[in-house]
Short mmCIF file of C-alpha atoms and ligand atoms in Angstrom, two decimals:
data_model
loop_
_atom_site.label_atom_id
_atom_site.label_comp_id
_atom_site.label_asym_id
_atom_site.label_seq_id
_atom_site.Cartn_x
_atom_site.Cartn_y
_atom_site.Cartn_z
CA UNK A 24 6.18 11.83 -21.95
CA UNK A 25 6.31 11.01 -25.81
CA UNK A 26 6.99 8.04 -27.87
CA UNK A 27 9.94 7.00 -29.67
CA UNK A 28 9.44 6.48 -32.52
CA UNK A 29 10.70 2.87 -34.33
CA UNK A 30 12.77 -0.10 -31.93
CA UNK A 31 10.20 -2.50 -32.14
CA UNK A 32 10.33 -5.06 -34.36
CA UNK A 33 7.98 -5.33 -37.45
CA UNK A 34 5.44 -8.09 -38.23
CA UNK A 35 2.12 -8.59 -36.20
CA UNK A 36 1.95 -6.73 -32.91
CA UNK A 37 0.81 -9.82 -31.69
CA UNK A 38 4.31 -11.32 -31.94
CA UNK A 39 4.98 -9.18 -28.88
CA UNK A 40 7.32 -10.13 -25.62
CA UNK A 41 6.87 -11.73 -22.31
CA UNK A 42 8.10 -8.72 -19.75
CA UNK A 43 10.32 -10.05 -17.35
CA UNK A 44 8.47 -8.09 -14.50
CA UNK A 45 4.53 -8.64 -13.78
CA UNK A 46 3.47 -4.69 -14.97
CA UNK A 47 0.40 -3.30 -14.25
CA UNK A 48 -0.76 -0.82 -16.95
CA UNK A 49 -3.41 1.62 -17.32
CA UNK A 50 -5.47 2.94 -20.14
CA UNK A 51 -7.30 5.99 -19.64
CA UNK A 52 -9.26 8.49 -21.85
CA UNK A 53 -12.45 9.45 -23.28
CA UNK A 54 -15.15 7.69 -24.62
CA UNK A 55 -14.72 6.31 -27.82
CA UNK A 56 -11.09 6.90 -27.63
CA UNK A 57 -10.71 3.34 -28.46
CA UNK A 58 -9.63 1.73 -24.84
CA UNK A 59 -11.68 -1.17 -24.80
CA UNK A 60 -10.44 -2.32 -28.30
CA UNK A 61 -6.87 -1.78 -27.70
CA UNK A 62 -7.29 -2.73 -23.90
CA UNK A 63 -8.16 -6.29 -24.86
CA UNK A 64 -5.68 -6.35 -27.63
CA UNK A 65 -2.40 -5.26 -25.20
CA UNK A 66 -3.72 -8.20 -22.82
CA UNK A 67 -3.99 -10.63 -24.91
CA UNK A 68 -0.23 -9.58 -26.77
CA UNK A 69 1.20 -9.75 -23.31
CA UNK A 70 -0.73 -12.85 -21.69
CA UNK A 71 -2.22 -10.26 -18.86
CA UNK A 72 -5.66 -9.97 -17.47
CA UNK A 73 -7.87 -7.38 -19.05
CA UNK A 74 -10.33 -5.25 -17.05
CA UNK A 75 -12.82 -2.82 -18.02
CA UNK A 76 -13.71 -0.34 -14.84
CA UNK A 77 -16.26 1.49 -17.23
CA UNK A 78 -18.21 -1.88 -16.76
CA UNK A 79 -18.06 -1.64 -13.27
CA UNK A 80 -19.98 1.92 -13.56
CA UNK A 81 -22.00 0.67 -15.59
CA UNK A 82 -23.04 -2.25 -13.90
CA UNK A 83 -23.89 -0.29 -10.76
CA UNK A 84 -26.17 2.30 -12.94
CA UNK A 85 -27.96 -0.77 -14.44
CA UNK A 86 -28.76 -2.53 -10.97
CA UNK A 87 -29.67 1.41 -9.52
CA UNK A 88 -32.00 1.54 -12.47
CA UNK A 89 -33.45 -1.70 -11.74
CA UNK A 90 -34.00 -1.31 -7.90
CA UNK A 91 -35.85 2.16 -9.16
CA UNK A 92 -32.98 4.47 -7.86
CA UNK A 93 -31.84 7.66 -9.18
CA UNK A 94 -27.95 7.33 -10.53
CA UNK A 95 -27.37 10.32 -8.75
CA UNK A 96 -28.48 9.39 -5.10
CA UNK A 97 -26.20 8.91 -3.07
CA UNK A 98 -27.31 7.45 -0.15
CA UNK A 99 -29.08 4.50 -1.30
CA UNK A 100 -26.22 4.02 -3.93
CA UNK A 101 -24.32 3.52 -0.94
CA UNK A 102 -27.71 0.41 0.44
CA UNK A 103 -27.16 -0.64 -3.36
CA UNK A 104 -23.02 -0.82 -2.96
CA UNK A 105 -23.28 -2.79 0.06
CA UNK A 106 -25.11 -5.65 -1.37
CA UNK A 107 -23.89 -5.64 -4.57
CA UNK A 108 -21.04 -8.67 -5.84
CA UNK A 109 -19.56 -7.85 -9.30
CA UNK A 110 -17.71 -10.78 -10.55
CA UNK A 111 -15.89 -10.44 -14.02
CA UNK A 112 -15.95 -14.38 -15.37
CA UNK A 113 -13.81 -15.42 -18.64
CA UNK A 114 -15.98 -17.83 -20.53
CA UNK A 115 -16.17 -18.63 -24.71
CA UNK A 116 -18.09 -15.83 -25.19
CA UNK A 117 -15.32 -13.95 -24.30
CA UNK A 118 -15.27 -11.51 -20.49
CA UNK A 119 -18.78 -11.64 -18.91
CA UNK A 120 -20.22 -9.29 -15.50
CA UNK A 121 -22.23 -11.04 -13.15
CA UNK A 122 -24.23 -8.68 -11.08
CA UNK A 123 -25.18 -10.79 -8.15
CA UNK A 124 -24.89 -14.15 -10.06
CA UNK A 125 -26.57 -12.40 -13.16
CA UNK A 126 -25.08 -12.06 -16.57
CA UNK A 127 -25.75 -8.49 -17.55
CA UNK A 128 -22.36 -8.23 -19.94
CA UNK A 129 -24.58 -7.08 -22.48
CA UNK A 130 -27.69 -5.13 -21.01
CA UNK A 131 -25.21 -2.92 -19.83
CA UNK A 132 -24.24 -1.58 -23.23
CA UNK A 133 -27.14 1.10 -24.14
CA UNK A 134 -27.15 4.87 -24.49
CA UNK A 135 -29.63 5.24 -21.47
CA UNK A 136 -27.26 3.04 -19.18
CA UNK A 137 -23.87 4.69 -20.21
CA UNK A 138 -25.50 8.20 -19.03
CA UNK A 139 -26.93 7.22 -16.31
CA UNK A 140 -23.23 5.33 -15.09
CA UNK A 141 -21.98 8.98 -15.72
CA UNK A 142 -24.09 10.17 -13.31
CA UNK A 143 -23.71 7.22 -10.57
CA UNK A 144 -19.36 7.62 -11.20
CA UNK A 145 -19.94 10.91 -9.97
CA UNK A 146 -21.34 9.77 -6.38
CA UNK A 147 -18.81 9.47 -3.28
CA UNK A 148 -20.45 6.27 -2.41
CA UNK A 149 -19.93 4.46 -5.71
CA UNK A 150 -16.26 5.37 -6.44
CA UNK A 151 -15.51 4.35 -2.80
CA UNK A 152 -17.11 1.38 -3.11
CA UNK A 153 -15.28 0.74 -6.77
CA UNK A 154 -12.23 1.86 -5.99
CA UNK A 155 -11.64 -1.31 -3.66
CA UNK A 156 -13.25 -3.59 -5.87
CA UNK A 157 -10.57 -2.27 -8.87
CA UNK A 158 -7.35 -2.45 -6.46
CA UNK A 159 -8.53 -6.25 -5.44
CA UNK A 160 -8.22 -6.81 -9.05
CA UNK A 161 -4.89 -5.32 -9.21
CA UNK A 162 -3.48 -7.21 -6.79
CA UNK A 163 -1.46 -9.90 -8.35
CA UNK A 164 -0.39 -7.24 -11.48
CA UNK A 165 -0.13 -9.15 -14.87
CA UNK A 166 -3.08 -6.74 -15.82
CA UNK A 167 -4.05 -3.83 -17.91
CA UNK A 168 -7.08 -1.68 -16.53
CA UNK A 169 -8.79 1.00 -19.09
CA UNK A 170 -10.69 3.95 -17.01
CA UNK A 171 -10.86 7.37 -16.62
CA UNK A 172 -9.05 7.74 -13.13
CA UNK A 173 -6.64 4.60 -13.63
CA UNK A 174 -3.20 6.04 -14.21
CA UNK A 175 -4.03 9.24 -11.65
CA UNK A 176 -6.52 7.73 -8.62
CA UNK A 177 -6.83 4.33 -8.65
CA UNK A 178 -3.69 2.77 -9.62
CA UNK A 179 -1.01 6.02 -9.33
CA UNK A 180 2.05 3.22 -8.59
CA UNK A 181 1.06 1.80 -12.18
CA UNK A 182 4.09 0.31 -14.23
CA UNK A 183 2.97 2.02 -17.30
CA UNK A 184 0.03 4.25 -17.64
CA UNK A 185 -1.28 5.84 -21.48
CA UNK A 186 -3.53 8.40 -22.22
CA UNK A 187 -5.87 7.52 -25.48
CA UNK A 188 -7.57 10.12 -27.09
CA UNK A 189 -9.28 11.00 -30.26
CA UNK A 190 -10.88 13.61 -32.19
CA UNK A 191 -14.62 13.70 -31.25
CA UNK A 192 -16.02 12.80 -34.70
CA UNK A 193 -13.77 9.88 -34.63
CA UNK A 194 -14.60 8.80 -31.62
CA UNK A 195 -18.22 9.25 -32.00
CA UNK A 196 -18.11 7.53 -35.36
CA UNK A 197 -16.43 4.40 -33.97
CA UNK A 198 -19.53 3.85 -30.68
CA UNK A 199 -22.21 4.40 -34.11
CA UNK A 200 -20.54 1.48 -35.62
CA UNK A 201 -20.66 -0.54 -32.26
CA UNK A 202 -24.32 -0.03 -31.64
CA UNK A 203 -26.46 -3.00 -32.57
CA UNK A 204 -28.50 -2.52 -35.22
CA UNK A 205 -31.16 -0.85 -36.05
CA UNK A 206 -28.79 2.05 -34.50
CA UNK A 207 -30.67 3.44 -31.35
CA UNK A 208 -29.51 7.10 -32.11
CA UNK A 209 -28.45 9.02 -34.99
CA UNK A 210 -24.39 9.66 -35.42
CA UNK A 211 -25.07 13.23 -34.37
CA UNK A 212 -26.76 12.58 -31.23
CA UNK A 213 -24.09 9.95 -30.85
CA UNK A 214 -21.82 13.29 -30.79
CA UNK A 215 -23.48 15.20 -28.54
CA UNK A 216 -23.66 12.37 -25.77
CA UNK A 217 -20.27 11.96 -25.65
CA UNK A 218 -19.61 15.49 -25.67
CA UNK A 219 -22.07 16.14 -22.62
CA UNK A 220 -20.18 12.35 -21.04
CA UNK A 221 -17.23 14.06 -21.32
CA UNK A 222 -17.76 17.25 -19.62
CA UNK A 223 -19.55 15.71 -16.90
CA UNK A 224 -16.69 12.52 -16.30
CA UNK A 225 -14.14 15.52 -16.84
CA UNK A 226 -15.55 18.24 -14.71
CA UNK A 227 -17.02 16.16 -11.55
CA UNK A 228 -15.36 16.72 -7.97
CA UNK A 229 -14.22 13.29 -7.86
CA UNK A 230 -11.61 11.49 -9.59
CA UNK A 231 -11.97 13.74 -12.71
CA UNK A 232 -11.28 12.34 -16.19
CA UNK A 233 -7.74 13.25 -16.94
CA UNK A 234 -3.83 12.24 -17.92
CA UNK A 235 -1.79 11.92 -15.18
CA UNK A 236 1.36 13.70 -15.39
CA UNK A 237 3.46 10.52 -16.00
CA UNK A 238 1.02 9.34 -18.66
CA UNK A 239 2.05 9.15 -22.47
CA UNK A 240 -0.23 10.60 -23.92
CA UNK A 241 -1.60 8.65 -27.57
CA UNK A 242 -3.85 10.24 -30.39
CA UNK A 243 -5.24 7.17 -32.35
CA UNK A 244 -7.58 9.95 -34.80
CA UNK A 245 -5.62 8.62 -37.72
CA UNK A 246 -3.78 5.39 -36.20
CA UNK A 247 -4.67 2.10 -36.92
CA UNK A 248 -5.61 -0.34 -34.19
CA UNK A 249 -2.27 -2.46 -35.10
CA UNK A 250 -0.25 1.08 -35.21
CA UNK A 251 -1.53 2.07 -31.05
CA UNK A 252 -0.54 -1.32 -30.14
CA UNK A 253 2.56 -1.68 -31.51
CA UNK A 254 3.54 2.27 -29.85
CA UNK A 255 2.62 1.03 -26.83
CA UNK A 256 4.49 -1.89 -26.98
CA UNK A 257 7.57 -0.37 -28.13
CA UNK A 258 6.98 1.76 -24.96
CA UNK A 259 6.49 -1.01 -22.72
CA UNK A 260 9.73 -2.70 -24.82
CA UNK A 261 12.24 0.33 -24.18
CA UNK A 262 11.01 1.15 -20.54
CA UNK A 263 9.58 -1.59 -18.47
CA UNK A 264 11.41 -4.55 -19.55
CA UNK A 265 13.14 -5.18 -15.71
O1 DC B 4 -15.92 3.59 -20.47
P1 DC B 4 -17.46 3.59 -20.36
O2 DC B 4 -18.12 4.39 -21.44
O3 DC B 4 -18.00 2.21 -20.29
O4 DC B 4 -17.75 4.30 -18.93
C1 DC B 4 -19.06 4.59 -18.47
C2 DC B 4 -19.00 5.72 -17.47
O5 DC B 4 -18.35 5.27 -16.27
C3 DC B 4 -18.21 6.95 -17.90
O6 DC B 4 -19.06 7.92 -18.48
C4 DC B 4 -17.58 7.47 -16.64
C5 DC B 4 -17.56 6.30 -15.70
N1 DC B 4 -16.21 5.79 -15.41
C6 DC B 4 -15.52 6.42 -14.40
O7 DC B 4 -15.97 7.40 -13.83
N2 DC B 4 -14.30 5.94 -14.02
C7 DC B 4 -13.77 4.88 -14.65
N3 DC B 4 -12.58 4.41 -14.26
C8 DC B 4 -14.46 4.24 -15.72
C9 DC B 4 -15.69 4.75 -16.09
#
């Protein structure tokens, strides 16, 4: 599926539309393809709710890591699962994660974590266990979700689904400028753990990374942020208005 190109009006994507029907939309795509910047962006255009399943991983790896469990077993991911509550909370600061009443929004954000959530996405237990937790969010649409398996496991009955990719020095170049500073790695190593993130989210058993079929497909390498949005929006505009 491509995009048409023009229909939307010009001015600040922002000035967007209210769709007549509650959508659920999906973002999915590599890292560093840009989701979780345009993610919040669409939401917030549209009024919807905005989640970030990556967190979810995440959040799981950093509470394995914690309880002294490898991200890759399985079995006592499953212990872990069982009495774990993830609750997303909107406060000034903007979306927080509570792991069991804990704010770990930003703990979660660190090279070590984001491999080892690589590693626990690839375990039966954990997508089972994350896969409910996503479709309870789901539930009342008005949302857009940004994943890896959104569009093709999770949410295949999704009102709109994109694919956002992005050469790999551009993506790797935009997580080097997200890292705090001083910069835990250089922007070469930044390269080669997405590239090794990549193969493994793309390659595992389970819920591979990919486009599914119905997905349009977006390369943001040399888009701006407002450019992305306002595609997608004209997409949303011309095809799932009732
Ligand atoms: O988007 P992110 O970098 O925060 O994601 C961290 C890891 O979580 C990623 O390497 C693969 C996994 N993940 C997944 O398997 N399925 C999702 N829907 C989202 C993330």
């Amino acid at each position: 599926m491509s995009i048409r190109k023009g229909g939307f009006p010009p001015g600040p994507p922002e000035k967007g539309f209210c769709p007549s029907k509650p959508l659920l939309i999906t973002i999915d795509g590599p890292a560093g393809a840009g989701k979780t910047t345009i993610g919040k962006r669409l939401a917030a255009c549209l009024k919807y709710r905005y989640v970030d399943t990556g967190a979810l991983y995440r959040a799981v790896a950093h509470e394995a890591l914690r309880a002294g469990i490898a991200p890759d077993d399985d079995p006592k991911l499953r212990e872990l699962c069982d009495g774990l509550n993830l609750k997303f909370e909107e406060d000034p600061m903007g979306i927080r994660l509570l792991a069991n009443g804990r704010d770990i929004t930003d703990a979660i954000r660190t090279p070590e974590i984001a491999m080892a959530a690589s590693k626990a996405s690839a375990q039966p237990s954990v997508r089972e266990h994350l896969l409910n937790v996503q479709r309870k969010l789901g539930k009342d649409r008005c949302v857009v979700f940004e994943g890896r398996d959104m569009g093709t496991v999770v949410f295949p009955d999704a009102d709109v689904k994109f694919f956002l990719d992005a050469e790999l020095r551009v993506r790797a170049q935009r997580r080097f400028h997200e890292m705090k500073h001083p910069p835990q790695m250089t922007l070469d190593e930044m390269e080669k753990e997405i590239v090794c993130r990549d193969q493994a989210d793309s390659t595992r058993m389970l819920a591979p990374l990919k486009a599914a079929p119905d997905a349009v497909r977006i390369d943001s390498s040399r888009l701006s942020e407002d450019e992305v949005i306002r595609r997608m929006l004209d997409y949303i505009h011309r095809n799932a208005r009732t």
